[in-house]
Coordinates of C-alpha atoms and ligand atoms in Angstrom, one line a residue:
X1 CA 33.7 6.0 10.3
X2 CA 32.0 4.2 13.3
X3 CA 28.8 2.8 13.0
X4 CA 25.9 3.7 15.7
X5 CA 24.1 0.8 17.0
X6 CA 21.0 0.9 15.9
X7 CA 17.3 0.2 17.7
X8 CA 14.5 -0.8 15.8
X9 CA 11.0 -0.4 17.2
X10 CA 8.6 -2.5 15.3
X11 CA 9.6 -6.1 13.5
X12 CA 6.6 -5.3 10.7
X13 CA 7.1 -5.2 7.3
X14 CA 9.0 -2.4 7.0
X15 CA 10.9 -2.2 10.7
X16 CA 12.6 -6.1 9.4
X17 CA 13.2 -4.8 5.6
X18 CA 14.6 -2.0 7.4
X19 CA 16.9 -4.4 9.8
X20 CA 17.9 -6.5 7.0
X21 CA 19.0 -3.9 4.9
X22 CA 21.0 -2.1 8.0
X23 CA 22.4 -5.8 9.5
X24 CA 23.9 -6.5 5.1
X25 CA 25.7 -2.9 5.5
X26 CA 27.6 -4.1 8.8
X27 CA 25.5 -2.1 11.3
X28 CA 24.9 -3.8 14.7
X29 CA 20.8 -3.7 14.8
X30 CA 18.7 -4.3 17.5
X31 CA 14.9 -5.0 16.7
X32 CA 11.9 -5.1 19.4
X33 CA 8.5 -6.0 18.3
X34 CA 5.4 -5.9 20.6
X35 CA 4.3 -9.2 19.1
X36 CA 4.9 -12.8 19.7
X37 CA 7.2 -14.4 17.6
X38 CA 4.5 -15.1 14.1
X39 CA 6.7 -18.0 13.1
X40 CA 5.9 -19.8 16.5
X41 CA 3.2 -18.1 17.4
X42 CA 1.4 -17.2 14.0
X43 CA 0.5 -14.3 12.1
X44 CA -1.2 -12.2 14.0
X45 CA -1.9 -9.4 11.5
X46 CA -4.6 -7.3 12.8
X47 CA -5.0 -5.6 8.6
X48 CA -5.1 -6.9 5.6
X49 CA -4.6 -9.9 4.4
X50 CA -2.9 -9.6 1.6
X51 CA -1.4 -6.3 0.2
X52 CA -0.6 -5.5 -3.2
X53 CA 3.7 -5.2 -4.0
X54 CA 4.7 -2.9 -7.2
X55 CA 7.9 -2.0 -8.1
X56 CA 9.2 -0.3 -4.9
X57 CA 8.2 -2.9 -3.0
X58 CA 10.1 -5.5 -5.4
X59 CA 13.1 -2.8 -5.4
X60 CA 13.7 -3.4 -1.6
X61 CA 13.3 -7.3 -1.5
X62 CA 15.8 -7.2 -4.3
X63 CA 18.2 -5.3 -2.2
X64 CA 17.4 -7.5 0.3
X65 CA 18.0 -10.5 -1.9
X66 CA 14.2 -11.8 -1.2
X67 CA 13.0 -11.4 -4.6
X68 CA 12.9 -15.1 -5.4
X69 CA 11.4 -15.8 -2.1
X70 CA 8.4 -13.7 -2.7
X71 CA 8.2 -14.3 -6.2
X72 CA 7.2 -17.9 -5.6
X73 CA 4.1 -17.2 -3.5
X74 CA 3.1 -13.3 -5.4
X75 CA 0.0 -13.8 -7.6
X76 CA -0.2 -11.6 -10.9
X77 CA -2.7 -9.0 -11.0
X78 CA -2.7 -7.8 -15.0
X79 CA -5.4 -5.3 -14.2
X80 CA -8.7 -4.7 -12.4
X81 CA -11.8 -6.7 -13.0
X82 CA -14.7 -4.6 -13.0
X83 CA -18.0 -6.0 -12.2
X84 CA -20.9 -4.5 -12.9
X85 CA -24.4 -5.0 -10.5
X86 CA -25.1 -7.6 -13.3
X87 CA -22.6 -9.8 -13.1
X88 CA -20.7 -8.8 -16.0
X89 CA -16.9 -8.1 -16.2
X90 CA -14.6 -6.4 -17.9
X91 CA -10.4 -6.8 -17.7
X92 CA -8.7 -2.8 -17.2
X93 CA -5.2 -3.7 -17.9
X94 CA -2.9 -1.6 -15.5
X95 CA 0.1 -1.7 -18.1
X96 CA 1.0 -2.8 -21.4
X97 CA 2.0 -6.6 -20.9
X98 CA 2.9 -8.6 -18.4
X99 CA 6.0 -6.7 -17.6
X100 CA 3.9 -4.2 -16.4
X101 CA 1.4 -5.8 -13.3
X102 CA 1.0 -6.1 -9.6
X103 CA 1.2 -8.9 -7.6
X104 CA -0.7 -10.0 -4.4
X105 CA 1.1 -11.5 -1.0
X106 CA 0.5 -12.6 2.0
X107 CA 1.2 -10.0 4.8
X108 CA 2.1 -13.0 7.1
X109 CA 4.1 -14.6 4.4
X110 CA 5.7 -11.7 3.8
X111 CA 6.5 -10.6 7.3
X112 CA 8.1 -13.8 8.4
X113 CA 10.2 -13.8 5.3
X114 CA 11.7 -10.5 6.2
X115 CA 12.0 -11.5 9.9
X116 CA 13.9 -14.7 8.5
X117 CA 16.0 -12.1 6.4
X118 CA 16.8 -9.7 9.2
X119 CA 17.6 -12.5 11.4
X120 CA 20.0 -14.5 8.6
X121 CA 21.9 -10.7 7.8
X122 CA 23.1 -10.7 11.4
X123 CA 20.1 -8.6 13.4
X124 CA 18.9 -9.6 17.0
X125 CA 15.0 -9.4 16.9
X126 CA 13.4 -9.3 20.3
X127 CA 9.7 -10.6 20.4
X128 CA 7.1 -9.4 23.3
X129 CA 9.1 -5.9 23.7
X130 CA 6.6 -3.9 23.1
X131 CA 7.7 0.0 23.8
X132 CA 6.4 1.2 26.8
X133 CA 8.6 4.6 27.3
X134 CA 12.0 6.7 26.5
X135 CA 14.3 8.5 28.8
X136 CA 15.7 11.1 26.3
X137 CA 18.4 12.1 29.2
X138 CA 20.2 8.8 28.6
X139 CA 18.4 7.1 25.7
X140 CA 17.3 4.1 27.9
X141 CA 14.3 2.8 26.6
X142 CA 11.7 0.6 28.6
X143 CA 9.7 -2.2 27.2
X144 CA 7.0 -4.5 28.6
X145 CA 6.5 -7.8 27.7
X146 CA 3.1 -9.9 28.3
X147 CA 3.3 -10.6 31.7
X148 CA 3.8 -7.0 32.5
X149 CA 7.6 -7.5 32.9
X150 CA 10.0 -4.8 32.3
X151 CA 13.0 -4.4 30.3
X152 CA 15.8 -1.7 29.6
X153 CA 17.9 -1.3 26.9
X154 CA 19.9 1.6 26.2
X155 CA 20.9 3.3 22.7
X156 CA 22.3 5.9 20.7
X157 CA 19.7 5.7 18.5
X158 CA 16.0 4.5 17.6
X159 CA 14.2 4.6 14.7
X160 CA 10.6 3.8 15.0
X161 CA 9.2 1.3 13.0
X162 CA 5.7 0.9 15.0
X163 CA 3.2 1.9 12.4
X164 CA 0.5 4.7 12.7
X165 CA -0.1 4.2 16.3
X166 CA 3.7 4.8 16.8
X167 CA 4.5 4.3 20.2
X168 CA 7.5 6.3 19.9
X169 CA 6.4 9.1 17.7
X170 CA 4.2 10.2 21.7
X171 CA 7.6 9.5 23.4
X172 CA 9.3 12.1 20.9
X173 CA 6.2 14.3 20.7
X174 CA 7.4 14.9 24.6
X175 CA 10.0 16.1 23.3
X176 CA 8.9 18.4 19.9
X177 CA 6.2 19.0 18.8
X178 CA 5.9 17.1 15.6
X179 CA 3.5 18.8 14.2
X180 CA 0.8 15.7 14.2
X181 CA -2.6 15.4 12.2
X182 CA -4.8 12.6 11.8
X183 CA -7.0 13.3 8.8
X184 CA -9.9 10.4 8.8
X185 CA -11.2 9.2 6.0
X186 CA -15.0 8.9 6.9
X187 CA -14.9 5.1 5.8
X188 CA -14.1 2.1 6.8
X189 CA -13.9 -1.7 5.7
X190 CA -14.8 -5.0 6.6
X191 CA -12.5 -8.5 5.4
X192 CA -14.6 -11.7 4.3
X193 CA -13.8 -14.6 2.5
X194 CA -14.1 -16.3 -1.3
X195 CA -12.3 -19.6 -0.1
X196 CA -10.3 -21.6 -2.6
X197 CA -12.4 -23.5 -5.0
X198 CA -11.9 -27.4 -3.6
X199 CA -13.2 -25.5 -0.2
X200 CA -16.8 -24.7 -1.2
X201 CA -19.5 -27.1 0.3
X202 CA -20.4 -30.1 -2.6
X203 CA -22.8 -28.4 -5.2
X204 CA -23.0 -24.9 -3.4
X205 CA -21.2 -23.1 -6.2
X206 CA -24.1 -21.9 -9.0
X207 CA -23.1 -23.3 -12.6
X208 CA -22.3 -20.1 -14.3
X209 CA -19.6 -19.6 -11.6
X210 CA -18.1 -23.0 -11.9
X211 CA -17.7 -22.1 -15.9
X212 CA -15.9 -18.9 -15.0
X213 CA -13.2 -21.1 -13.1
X214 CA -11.9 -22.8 -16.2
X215 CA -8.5 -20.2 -16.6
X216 CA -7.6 -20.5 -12.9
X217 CA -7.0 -24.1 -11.4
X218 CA -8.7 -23.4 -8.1
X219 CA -10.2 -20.1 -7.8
X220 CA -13.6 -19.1 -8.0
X221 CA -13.3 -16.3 -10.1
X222 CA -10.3 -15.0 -12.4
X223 CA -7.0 -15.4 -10.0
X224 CA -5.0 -12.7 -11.9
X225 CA -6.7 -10.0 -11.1
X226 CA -7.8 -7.5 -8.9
X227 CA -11.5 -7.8 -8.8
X228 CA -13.4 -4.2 -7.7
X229 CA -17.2 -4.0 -7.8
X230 CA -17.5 -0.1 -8.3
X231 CA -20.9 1.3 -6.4
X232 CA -20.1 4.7 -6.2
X233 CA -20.0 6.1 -2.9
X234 CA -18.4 2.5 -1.5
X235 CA -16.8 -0.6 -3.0
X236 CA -15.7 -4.2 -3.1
X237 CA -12.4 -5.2 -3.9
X238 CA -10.6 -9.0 -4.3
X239 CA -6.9 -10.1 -4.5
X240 CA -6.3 -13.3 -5.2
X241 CA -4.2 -15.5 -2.3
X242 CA -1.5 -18.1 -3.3
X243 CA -3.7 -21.1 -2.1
X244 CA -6.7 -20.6 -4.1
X245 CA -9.0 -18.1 -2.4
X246 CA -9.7 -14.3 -2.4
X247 CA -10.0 -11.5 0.4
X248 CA -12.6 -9.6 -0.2
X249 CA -12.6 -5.9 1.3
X250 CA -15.7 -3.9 1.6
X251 CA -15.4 -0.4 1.7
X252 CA -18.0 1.6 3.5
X253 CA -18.7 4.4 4.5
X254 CA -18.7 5.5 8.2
X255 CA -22.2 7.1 8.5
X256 CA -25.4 7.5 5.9
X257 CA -27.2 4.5 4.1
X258 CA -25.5 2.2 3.5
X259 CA -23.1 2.3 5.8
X260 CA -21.0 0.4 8.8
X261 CA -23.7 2.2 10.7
X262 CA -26.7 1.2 9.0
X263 CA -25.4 -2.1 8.0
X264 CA -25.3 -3.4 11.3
X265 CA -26.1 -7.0 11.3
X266 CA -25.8 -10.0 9.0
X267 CA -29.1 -9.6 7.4
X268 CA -28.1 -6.0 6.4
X269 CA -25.2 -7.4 5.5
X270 CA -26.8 -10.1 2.9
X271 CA -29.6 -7.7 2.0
X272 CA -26.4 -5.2 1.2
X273 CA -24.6 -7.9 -0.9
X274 CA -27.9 -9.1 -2.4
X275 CA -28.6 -5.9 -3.9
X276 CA -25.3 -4.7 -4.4
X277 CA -22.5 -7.5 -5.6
X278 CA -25.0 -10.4 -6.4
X279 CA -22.8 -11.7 -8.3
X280 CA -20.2 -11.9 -5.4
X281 CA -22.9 -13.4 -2.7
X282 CA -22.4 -17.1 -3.6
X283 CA -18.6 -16.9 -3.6
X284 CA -18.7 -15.9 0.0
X285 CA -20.3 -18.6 2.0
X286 CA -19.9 -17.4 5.7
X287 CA -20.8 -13.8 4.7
X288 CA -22.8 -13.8 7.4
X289 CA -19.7 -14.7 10.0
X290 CA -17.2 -13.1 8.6
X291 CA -19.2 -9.8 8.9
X292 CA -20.0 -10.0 12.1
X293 CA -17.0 -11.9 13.3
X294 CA -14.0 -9.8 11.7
X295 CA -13.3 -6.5 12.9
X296 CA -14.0 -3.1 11.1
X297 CA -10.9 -1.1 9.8
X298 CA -10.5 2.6 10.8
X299 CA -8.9 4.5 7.5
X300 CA -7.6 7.7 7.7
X301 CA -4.2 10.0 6.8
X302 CA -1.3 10.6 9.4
X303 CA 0.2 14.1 8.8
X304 CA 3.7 15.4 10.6
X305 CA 5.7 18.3 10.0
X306 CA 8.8 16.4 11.5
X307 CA 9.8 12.9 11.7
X308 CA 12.9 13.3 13.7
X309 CA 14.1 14.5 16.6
X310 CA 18.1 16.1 16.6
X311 CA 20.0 12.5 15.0
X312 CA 18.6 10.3 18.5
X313 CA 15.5 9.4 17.0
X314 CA 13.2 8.7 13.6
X315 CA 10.2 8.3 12.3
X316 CA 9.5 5.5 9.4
X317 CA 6.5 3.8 7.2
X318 CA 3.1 4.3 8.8
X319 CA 4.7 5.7 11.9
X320 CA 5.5 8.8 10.0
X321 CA 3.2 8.4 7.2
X322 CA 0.2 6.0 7.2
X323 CA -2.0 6.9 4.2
X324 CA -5.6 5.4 2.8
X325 CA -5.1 2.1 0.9
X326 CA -6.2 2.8 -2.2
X327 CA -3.3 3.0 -4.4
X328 CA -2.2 -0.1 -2.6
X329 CA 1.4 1.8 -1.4
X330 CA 1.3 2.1 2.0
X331 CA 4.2 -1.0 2.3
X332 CA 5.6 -0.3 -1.0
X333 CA 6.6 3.3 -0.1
X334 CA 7.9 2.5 3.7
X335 CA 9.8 -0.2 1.8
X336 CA 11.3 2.9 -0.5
X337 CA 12.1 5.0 3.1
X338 CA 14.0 1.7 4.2
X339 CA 16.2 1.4 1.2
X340 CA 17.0 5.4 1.2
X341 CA 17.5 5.5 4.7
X342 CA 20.1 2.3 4.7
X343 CA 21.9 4.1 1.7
X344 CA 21.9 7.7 3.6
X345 CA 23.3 5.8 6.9
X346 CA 25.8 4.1 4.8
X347 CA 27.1 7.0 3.2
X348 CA 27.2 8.7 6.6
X349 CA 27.4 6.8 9.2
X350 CA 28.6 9.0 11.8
X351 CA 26.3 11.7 11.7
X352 CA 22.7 10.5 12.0
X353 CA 21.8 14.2 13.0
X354 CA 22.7 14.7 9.4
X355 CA 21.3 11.7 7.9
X356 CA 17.8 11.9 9.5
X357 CA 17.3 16.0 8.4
X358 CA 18.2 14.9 4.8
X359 CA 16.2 11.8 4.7
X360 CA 13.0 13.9 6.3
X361 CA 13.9 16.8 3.6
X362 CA 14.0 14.1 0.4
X363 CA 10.8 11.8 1.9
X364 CA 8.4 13.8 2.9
X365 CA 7.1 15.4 -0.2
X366 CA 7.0 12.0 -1.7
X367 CA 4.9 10.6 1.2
X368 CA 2.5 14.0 1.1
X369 CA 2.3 13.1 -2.8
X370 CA 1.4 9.5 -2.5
X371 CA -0.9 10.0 0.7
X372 CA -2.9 12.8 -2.2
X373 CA -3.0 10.0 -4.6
X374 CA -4.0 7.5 -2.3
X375 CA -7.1 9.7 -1.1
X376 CA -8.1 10.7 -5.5
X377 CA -7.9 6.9 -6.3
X378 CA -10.5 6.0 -4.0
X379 CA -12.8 8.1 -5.9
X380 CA -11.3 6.7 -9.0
X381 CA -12.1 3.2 -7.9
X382 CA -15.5 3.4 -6.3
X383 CA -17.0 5.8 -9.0
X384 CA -14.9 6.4 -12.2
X385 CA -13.8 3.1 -13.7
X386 CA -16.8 2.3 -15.3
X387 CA -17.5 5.7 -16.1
X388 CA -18.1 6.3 -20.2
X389 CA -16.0 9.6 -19.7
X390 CA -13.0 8.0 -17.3
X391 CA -12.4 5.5 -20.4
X392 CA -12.3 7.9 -22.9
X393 CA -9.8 9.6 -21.0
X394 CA -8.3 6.6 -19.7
X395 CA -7.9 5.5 -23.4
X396 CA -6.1 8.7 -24.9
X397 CA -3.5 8.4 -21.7
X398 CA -2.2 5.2 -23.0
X399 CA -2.4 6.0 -26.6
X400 CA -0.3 9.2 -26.0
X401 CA 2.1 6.8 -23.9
X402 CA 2.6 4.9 -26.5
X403 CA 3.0 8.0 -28.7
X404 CA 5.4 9.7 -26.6
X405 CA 7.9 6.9 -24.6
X406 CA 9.1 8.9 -22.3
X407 CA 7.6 11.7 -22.2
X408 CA 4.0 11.4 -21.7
X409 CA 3.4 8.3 -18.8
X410 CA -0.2 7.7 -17.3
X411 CA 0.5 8.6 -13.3
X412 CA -0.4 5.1 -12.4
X413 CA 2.5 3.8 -14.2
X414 CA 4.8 6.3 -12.5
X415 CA 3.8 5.3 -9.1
X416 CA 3.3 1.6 -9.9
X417 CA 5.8 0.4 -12.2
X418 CA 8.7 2.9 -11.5
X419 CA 10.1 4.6 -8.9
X420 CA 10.2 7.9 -10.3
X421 CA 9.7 9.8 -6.5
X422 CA 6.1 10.5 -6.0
X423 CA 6.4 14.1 -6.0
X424 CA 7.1 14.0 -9.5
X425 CA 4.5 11.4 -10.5
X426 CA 2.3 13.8 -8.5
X427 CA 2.7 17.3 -10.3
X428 CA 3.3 15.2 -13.5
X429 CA -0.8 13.9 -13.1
X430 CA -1.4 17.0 -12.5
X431 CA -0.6 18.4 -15.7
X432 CA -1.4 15.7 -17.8
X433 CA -5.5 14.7 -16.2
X434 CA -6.0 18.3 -16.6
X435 CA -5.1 17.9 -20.3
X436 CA -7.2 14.7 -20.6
X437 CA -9.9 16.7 -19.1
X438 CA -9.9 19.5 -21.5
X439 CA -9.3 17.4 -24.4
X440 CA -11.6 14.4 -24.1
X441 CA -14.7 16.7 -23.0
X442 CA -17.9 15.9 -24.3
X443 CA -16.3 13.2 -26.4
X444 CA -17.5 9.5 -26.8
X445 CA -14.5 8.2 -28.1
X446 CA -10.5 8.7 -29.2
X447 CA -11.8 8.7 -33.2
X448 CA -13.1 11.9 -32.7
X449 CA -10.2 13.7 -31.5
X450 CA -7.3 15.9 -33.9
X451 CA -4.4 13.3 -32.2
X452 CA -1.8 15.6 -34.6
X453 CA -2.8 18.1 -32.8
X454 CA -2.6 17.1 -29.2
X455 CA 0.7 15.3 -29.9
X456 CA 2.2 18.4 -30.9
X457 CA 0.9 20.1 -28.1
X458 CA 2.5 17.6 -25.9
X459 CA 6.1 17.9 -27.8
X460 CA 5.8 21.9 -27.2
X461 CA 4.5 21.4 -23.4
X462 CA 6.1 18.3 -21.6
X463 CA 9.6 17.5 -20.8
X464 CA 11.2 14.1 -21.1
X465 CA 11.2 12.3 -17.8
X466 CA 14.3 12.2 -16.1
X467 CA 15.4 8.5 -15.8
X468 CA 15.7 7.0 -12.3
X469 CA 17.9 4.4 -11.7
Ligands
FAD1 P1 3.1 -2.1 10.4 O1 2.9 -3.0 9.3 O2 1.9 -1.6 11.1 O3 4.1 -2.7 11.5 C1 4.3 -2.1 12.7 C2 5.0 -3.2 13.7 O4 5.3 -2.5 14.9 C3 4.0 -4.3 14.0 O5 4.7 -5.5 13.9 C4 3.6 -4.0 15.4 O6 3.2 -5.1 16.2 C5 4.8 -3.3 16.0 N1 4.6 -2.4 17.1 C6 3.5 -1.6 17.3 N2 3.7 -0.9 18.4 C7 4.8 -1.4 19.0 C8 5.5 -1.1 20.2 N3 5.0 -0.2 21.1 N4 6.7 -1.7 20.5 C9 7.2 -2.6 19.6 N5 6.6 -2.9 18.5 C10 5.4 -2.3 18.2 N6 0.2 -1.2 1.4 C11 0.7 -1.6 0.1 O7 1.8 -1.3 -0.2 N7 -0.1 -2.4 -0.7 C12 -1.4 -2.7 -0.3 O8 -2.1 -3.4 -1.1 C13 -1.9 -2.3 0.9 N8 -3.1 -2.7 1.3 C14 -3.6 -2.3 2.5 C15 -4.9 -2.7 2.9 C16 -5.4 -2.2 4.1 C17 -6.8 -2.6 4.5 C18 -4.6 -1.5 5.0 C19 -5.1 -1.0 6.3 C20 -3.3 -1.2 4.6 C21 -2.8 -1.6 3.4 N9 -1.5 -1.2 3.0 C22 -1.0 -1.6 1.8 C23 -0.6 -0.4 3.9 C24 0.3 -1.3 4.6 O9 -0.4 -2.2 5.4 C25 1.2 -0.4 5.6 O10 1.7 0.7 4.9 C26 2.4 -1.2 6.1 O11 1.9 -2.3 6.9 C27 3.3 -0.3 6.9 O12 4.3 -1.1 7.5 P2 5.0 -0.7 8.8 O13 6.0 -1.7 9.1 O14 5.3 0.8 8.8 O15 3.8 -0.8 9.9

């Protein structure tokens, strides 16, 4: 059957994975991306960093035939680092070993590698396109570049690839109405700095910080780890870079005290940090700067009823579904919609009308899942984790894992270390937190529980997982 040529709006991280994955099956692709070229030009990122890859991020670079790529510049993270407002810390393993972790990388890294990729599997990618309109009676779409210039190009069919400020999603929502919601989140975050160890000014590091350095050549603090300082209604977080430093995010809240409102300057900022995450102020010598100098990130959940429009057009990653970054899968489930759309256009390629309604009808109750998750782990994160209650709870998940392979799997290893489809991992949690609930009330630790007679509860109550592949 003939394949369409395809357009690709957007050249991020999930528009080239997309490409790549498209251009290895024999499809002509055409990308456009609004940006300069980053491998001449440089990264210009605009959001985080560095983002967190699990398993169905690692499934598509696989496909892709990137995985040693990445591997070489992904740092470990074997759990979260906790630190409490005095300094102390204490390692939550996500998984059971090493086998079971996440791994920081660079979103420019990343993003070049998968430009490289699309480019090497036989994909045209046009820089300084940036979308500018769509005439639906002949598919010709306009881009500008820079200068304000111009250009056409003409196709069957585009899938948009331009994250949540989708400039094709308004083009099609001319043509449908998609149904569109933006749910904000109320907060919003700030990036600053812990440079690389060998990049702190002579003697500015307190002693007790230069101890902690020992296991890691040239961090500053534990390098495989995600590092969160829980304060309840807001939060810090760390991942570790390749060279030697940290980003540090700081999560805030919108409005109240404190706030992005009410921490308006760099004194509030230091007084904030100060009080706060003393134990992080050192590490971050221009504080100061980088609060004032680095812009503040708008969070929030994009809803839509429909992601396509009649097999001419579609809807991928944040363009369809941007969701809150706390379950760090924002990447790693667009990176899911790129392998299962390249499978569904392989398997038909003649009928994208098809194609598109059965990838909308399989995705979208994943993404609704994972965007829920992303919102409850927020909570988990910024208040829970060093809750006495969360780790008794937290405790009897994993020993009933390990009592019941299989059947019984803490909801963070189903979205993180599988790709069991969200939905499932979803109403799965579901079930089994309200259990943990019910069962760990009022207790202070796993001793004081009748484990016979929860294990047989769990026999009599919960199915084996299906396996996926
Ligand atoms: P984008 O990465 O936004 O790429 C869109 C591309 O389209 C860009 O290159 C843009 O320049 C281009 N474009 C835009 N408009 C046009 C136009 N009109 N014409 C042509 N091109 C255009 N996810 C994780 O999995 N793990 C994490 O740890 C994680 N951490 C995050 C932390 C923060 C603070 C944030 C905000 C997000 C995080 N995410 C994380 C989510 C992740 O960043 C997104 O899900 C991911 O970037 C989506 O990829 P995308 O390709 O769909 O969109």
């Amino acid at each position: 059957m003939q394949k369409p040529i395809i357009t690709i709006i957007g050249a991020g991280l999930v528009g080239s994975l997309l490409a790549t994955l498209l251009a290895q099956r024999g499809f002509k692709v055409n990308v456009f991306e609004r940006r300069p070229d980053p491998r001449r030009a440089g990264f210009l990122g605009g959001r985080s960093i560095n983002l967190a890859l699990a398993e169905r991020g690692w499934n598509g670079l696989r496909i892709a035939g990137m995985q040693e790529r990445m591997q070489s510049i992904a740092v470990m993270m074997r759990g979260r680092m906790v630190h409490d407002t005095n300094g102390r810390t204490n390692l939550q393993r996500y998984g059971r070993d090493d086998s079971e972790v996440i791994w920081s990388v660079s979103r420019g890294a990343l993003n070049m590698a998968l430009v490289d990729a699309a480019e090497a599997a036989g994909a045209t990618v046009m820089f300084d396109r940036g979308l500018a309109g769509v005439d639906w009676s002949d598919m010709r779409l306009e881009f500008r570049d820079r200068d304000g210039n111009t250009h056409m190009h003409q196709s069957p069919v585009v899938i948009g690839a331009d994250g949540a400020g989708s400039a094709l999603r308004s083009e099609m929502a001319r043509q449908l109405d998609l149904g569109e919601r933006f749910e904000p989140l109320g907060h919003g975050y700030k990036e600053l700095e812990i440079p690389a160890l060998r990049d702190f000014p002579a003697g500015s590091l307190p002693s007790p910080l230069i101890a902690a350095t020992a296991h890691g050549d040239s961090y500053a603090m534990e390098p495989n780890a995600l590092h969160i300082w829980p304060r309840g209604n807001y939060m810090c977080i760390a991942l570790p870079n390749a060279e030697g430093s940290f980003t540090v995010t700081l999560f805030l809240p919108n409005d109240g005290d404190p706030s992005l409102a009410s921490v308006a300057d760099a004194d509030a900022a230091e007084s904030l940090f100060q009080r706060d995450f003393p134990d992080a102020l050192p590490l971050i010598p221009e504080l100061r700067k980088d609060y004032m100098g680095n812009p503040t990130g708008l969070l929030g959940t994009l809803y839509l009823d429909r992601w396509q429009l009649d097999g001419r057009a579609l809807l991928v990653g944040d363009a369809s579904h941007a969701i809150v970054p706390f379950h760090g899968q924002g990447m790693n489930s667009g990176f899911e919609d790129a392998v299962e759309l390249a499978d569904l256009l392989e398997s038909n390629p003649g009928d994208t009308r098809a194609v598109f309604a059965e990838f909308e009808k399989r995705r979208k109750p994943n993404a609704n899942a994972i965007a829920a998750m992303a919102l409850e782990n927020y909570i988990e994160m910024r208040d829970r984790v060093d809750d006495a209650d969360y780790l008794v709870m937290r405790e009897l998940d994993r020993v009933l894992a390990d009592r019941h392979p299989g059947r019984w799997v803490p909801r963070y290893w189903m979205v993180t270390f599988s790709r069991i489809p969200y939905r499932i991992a979803f109403e799965r949690g579901e079930i089994q937190s309200a259990w943990l609930r019910e069962w760990t009330h009022g207790k202070s630790g796993i001793d004081e529980l009748d484990l016979a007679a929860i294990d047989a509860y769990v026999k009599d109550n919960l199915e084996f997982l299906p396996t996926y592949a």
